[in-house]
mmCIF file of C-alpha atoms in Angstrom:
data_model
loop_
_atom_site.group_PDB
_atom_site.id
_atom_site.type_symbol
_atom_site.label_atom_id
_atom_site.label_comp_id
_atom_site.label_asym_id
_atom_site.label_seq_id
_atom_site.Cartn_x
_atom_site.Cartn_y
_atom_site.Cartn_z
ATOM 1 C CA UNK A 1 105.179 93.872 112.753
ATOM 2 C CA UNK A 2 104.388 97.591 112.627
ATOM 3 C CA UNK A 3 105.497 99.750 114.799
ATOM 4 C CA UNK A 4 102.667 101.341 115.493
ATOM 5 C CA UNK A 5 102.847 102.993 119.011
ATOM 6 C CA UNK A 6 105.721 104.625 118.511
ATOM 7 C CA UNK A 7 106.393 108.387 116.933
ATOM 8 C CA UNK A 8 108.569 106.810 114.226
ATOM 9 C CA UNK A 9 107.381 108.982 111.184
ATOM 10 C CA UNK A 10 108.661 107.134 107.698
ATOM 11 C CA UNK A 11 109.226 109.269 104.491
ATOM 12 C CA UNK A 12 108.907 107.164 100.835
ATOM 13 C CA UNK A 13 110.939 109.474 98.440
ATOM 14 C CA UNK A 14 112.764 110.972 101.217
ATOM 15 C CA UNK A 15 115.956 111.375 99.142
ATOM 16 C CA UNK A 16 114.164 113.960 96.753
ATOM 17 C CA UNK A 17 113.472 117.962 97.936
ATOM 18 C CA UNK A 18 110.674 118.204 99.778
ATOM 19 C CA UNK A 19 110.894 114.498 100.919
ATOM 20 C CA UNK A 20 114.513 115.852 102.643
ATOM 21 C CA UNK A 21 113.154 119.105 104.111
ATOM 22 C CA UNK A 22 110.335 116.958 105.886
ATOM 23 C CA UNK A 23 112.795 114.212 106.908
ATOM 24 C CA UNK A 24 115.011 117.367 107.825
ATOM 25 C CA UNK A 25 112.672 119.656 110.066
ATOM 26 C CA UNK A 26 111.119 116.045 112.061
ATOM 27 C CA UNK A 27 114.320 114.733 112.898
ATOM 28 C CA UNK A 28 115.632 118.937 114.093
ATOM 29 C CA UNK A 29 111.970 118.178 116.272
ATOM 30 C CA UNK A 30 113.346 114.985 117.783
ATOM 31 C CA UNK A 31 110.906 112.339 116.058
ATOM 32 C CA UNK A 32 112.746 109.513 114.531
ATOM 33 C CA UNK A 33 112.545 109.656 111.058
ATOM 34 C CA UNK A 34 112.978 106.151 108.725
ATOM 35 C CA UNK A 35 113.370 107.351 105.152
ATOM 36 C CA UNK A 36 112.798 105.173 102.531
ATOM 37 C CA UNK A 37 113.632 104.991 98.311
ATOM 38 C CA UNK A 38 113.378 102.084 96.061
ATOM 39 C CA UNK A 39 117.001 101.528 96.492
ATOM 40 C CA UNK A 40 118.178 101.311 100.047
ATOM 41 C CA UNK A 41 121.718 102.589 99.229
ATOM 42 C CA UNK A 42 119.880 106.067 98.272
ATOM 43 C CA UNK A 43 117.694 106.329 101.102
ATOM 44 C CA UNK A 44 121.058 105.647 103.382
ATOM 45 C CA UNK A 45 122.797 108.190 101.695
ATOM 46 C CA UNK A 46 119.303 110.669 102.408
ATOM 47 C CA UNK A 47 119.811 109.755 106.320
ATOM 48 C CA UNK A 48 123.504 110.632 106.285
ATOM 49 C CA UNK A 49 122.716 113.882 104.824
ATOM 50 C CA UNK A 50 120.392 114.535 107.363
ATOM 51 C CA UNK A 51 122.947 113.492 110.206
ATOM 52 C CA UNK A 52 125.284 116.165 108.682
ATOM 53 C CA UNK A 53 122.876 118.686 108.963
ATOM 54 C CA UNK A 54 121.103 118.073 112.377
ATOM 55 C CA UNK A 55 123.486 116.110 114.720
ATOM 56 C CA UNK A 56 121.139 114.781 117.125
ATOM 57 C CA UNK A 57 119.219 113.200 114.426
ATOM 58 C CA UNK A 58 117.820 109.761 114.874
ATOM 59 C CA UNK A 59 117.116 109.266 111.308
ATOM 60 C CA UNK A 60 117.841 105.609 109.161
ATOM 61 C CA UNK A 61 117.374 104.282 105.674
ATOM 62 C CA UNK A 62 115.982 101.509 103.948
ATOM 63 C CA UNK A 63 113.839 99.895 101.030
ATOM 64 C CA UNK A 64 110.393 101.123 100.799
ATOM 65 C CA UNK A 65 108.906 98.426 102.337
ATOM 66 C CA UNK A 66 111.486 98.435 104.735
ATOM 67 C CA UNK A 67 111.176 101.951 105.618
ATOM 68 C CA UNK A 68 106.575 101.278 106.120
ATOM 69 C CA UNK A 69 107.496 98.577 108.671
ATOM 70 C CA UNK A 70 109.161 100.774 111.062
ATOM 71 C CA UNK A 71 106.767 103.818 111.788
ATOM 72 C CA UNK A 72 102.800 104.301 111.896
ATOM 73 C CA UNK A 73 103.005 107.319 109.871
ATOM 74 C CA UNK A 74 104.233 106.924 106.062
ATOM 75 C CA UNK A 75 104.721 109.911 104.288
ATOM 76 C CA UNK A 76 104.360 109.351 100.337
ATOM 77 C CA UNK A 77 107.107 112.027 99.113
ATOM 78 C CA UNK A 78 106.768 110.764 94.799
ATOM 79 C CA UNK A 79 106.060 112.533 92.188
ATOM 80 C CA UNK A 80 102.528 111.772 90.767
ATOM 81 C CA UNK A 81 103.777 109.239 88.302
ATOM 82 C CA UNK A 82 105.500 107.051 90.174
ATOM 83 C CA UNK A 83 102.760 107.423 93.578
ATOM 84 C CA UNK A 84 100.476 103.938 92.385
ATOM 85 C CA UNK A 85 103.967 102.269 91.760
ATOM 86 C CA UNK A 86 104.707 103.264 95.074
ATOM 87 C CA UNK A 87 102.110 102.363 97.138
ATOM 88 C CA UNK A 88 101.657 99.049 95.170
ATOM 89 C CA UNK A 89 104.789 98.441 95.990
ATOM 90 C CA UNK A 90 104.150 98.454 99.944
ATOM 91 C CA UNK A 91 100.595 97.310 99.961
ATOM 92 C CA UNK A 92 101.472 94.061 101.319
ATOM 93 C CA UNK A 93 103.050 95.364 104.335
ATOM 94 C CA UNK A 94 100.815 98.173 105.199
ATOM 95 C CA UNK A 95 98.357 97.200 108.227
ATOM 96 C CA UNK A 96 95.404 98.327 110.089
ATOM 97 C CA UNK A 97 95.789 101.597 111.749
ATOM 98 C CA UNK A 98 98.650 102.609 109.940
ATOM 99 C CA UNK A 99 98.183 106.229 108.126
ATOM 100 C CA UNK A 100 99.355 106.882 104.656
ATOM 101 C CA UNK A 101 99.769 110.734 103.891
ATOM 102 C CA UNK A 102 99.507 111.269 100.026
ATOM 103 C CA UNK A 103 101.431 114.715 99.266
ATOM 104 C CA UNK A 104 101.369 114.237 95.570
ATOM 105 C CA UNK A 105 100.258 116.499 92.628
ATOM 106 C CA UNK A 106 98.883 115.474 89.762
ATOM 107 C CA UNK A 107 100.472 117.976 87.464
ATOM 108 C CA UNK A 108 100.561 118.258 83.748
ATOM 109 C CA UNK A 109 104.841 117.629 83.788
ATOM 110 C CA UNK A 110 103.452 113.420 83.882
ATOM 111 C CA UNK A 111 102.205 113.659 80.536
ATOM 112 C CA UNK A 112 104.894 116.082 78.746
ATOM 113 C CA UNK A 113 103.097 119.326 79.697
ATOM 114 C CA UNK A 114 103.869 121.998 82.145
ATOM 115 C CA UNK A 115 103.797 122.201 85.714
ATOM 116 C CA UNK A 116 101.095 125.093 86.122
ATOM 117 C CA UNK A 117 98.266 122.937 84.809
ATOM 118 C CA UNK A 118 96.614 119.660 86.284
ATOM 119 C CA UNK A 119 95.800 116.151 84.832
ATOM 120 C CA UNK A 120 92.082 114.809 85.800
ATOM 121 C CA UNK A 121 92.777 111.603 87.673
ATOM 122 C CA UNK A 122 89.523 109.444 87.530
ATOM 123 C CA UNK A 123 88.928 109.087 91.707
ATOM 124 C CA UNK A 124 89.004 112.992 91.749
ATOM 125 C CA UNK A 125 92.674 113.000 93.397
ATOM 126 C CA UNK A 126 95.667 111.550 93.890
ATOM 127 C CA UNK A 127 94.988 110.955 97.402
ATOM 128 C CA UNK A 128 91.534 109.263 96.487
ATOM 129 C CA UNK A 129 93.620 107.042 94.089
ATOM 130 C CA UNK A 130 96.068 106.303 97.006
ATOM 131 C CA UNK A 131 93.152 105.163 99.169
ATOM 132 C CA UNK A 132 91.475 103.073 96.208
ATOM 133 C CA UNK A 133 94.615 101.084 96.370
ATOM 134 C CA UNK A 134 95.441 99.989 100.434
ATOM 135 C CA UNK A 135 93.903 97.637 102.067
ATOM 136 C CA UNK A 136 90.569 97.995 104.245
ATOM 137 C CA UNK A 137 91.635 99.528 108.095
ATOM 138 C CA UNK A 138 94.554 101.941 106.515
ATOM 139 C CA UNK A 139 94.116 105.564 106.179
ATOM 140 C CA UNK A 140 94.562 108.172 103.765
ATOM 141 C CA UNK A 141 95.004 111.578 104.772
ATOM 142 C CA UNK A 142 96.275 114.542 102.328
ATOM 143 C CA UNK A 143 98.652 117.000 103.053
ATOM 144 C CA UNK A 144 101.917 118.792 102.532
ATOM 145 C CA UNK A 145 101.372 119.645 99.001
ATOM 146 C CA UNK A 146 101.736 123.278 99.175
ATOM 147 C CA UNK A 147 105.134 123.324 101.565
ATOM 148 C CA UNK A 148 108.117 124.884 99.452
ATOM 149 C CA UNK A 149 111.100 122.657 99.453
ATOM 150 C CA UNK A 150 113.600 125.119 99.372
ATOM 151 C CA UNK A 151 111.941 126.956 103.088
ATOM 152 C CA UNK A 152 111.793 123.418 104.938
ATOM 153 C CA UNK A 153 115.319 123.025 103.710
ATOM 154 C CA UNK A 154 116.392 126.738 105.479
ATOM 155 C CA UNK A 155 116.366 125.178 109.058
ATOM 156 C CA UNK A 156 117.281 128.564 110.690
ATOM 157 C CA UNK A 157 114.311 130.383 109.230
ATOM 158 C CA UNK A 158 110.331 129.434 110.383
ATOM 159 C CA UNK A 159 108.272 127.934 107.288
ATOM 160 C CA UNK A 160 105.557 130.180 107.539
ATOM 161 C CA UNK A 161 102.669 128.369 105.380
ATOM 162 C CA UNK A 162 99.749 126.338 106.338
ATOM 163 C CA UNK A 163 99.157 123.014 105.325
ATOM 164 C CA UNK A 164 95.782 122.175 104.457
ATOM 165 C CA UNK A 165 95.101 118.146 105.932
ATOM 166 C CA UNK A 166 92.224 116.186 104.374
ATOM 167 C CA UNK A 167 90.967 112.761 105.572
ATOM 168 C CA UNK A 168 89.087 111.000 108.114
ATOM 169 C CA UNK A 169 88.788 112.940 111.724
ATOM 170 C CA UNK A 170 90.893 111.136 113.839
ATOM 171 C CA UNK A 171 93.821 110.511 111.234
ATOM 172 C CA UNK A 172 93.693 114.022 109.706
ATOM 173 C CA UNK A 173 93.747 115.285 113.630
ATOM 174 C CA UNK A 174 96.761 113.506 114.100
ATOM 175 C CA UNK A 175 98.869 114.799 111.015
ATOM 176 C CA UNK A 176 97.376 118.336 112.013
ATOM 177 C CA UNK A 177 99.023 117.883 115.195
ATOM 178 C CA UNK A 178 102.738 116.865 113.366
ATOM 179 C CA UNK A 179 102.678 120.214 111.509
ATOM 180 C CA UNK A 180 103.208 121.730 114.979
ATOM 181 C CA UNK A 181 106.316 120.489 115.386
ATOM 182 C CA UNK A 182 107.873 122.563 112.408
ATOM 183 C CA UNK A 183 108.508 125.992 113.282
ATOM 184 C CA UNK A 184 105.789 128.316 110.954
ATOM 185 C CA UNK A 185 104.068 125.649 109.507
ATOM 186 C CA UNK A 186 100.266 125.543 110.840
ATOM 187 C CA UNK A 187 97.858 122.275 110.225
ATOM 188 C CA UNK A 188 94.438 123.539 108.901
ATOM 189 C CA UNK A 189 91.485 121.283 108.590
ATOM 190 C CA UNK A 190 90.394 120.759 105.395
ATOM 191 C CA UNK A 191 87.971 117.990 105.824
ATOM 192 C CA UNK A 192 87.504 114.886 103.996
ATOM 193 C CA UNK A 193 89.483 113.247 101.805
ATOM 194 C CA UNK A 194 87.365 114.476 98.862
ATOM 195 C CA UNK A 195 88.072 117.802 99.458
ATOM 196 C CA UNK A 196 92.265 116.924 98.508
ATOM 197 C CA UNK A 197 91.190 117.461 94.876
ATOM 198 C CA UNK A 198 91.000 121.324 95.315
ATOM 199 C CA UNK A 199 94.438 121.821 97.292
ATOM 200 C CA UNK A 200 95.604 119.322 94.837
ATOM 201 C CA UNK A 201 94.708 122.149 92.133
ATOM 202 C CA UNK A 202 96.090 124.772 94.312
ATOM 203 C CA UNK A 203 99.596 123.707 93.995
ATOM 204 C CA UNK A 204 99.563 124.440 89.837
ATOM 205 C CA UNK A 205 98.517 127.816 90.884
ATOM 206 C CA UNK A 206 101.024 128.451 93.453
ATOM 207 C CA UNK A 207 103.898 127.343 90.811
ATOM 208 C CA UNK A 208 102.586 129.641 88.382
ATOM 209 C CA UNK A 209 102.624 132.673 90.589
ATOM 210 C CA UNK A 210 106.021 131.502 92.096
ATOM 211 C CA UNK A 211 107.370 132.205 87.856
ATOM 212 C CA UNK A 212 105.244 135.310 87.850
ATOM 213 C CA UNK A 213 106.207 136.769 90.850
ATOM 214 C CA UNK A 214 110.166 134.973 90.309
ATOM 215 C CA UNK A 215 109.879 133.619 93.906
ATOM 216 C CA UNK A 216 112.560 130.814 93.387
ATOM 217 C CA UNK A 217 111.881 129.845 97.071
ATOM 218 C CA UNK A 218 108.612 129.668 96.702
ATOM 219 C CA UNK A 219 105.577 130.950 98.157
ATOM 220 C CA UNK A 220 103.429 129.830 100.998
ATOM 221 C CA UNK A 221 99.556 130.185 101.958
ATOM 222 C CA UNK A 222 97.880 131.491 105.222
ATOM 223 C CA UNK A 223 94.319 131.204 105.642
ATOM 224 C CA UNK A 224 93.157 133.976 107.503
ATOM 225 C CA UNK A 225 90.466 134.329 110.681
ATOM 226 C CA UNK A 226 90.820 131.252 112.230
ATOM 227 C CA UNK A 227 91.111 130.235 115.890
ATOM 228 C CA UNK A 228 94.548 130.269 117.580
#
């Protein structure tokens, strides 16, 4: 069974860069942290690593499916190729009420191109295509795609970026509330899920200023204006 009242957050492609810095900066927070690869002897290696670098860290690793049965949250931390595999790959042990956060990009790099151009994806977005493939009473929420590997990774230093969180109100209010617990980082409501398409987009445009500006750590986004 799911744990589903606890604050167990579980990260799918937690052994690759941005997948660590999340898994990184949540277990520095105090939230367990489960993080899961296709092979379990990866994803163990992932939580060791984390261990080393934040001592208090209650942070394990398993299978994929492994990894969705232990936390209510389930951070999807593939690249876009490999996201449908994924989240085929756990749809039998996803339930009701659990929330599914689709961080993918659809770039160009899938099909042999470059990674500051997009592929069209036929729901409109990657996170669209995520919820076209779980099962009725699960929810989809988009975020995370515009958070720089390399700053989550620099635990000392605040992230400074905002993360724009599309999906249904309740769900996408809840994820909002888990970029709080990183130090800079600042949960933005973007609305529904159909809406991911456009910060989907964004993150081409942010790689290709990162090469023409030669920001190898990458650049983040604030929106100005809003409310504190």
């Amino acid at each position: 069974m799911t744990n589903t009242g606890s604050d167990t957050i579980a990260i799918l492609g937690g052994t690759g860069d941005q997948g660590l810095g999340l898994a990184l900066r949540f277990a520095k927070a105090g939230r367990r942290v489960v993080i899961g690869s296709r092979k379990a002897d990866r994803a163990v290696a992932a939580a060791e690593e984390v261990r080393q670098a934040v001592s208090e860290a209650d942070v394990s690793g398993h299978e994929n499916s492994e990894a969705t049965l232990r936390a209510p949250i389930v951070i999807i931390s593939v690249p876009f190729e490999h996201t449908a595999s994924t989240v085929k790959g756990i749809k039998d042990v996803l339930t009701e009420g659990q929330i599914l956060v689709s961080m993918a990009v659809p770039l160009a790099t899938a099909v042999g191109d470059g990674a500051v151009r997009t592929v069209g994806i036929w729901q409109g977005s990657v996170a669209e295509l995520v919820q076209s493939l779980v099962p009725t009473g699960v929810e989809v929420v988009s975020a995370f795609q515009n958070v720089s590997a390399h700053r989550l990774r620099e635990l000392d230093q605040p992230v400074e970026c905002d993360v724009v969180v599309s999906g249904t109100k309740a769900p996408r209010a809840r994820i909002m509330e888990l970029c709080r617990l990183i130090p800079g980082l600042r949960g933005v409501d973007g609305g529904p899920l159909g809406n991911a398409r456009i910060v989907e987009e964004m993150t081409a445009l942010l790689i290709g200023m990162n090469i023409r500006y030669k920001l190898p750590a990458g650049l983040g986004i604030r929106f100005t204006g809003l409310p504190d």
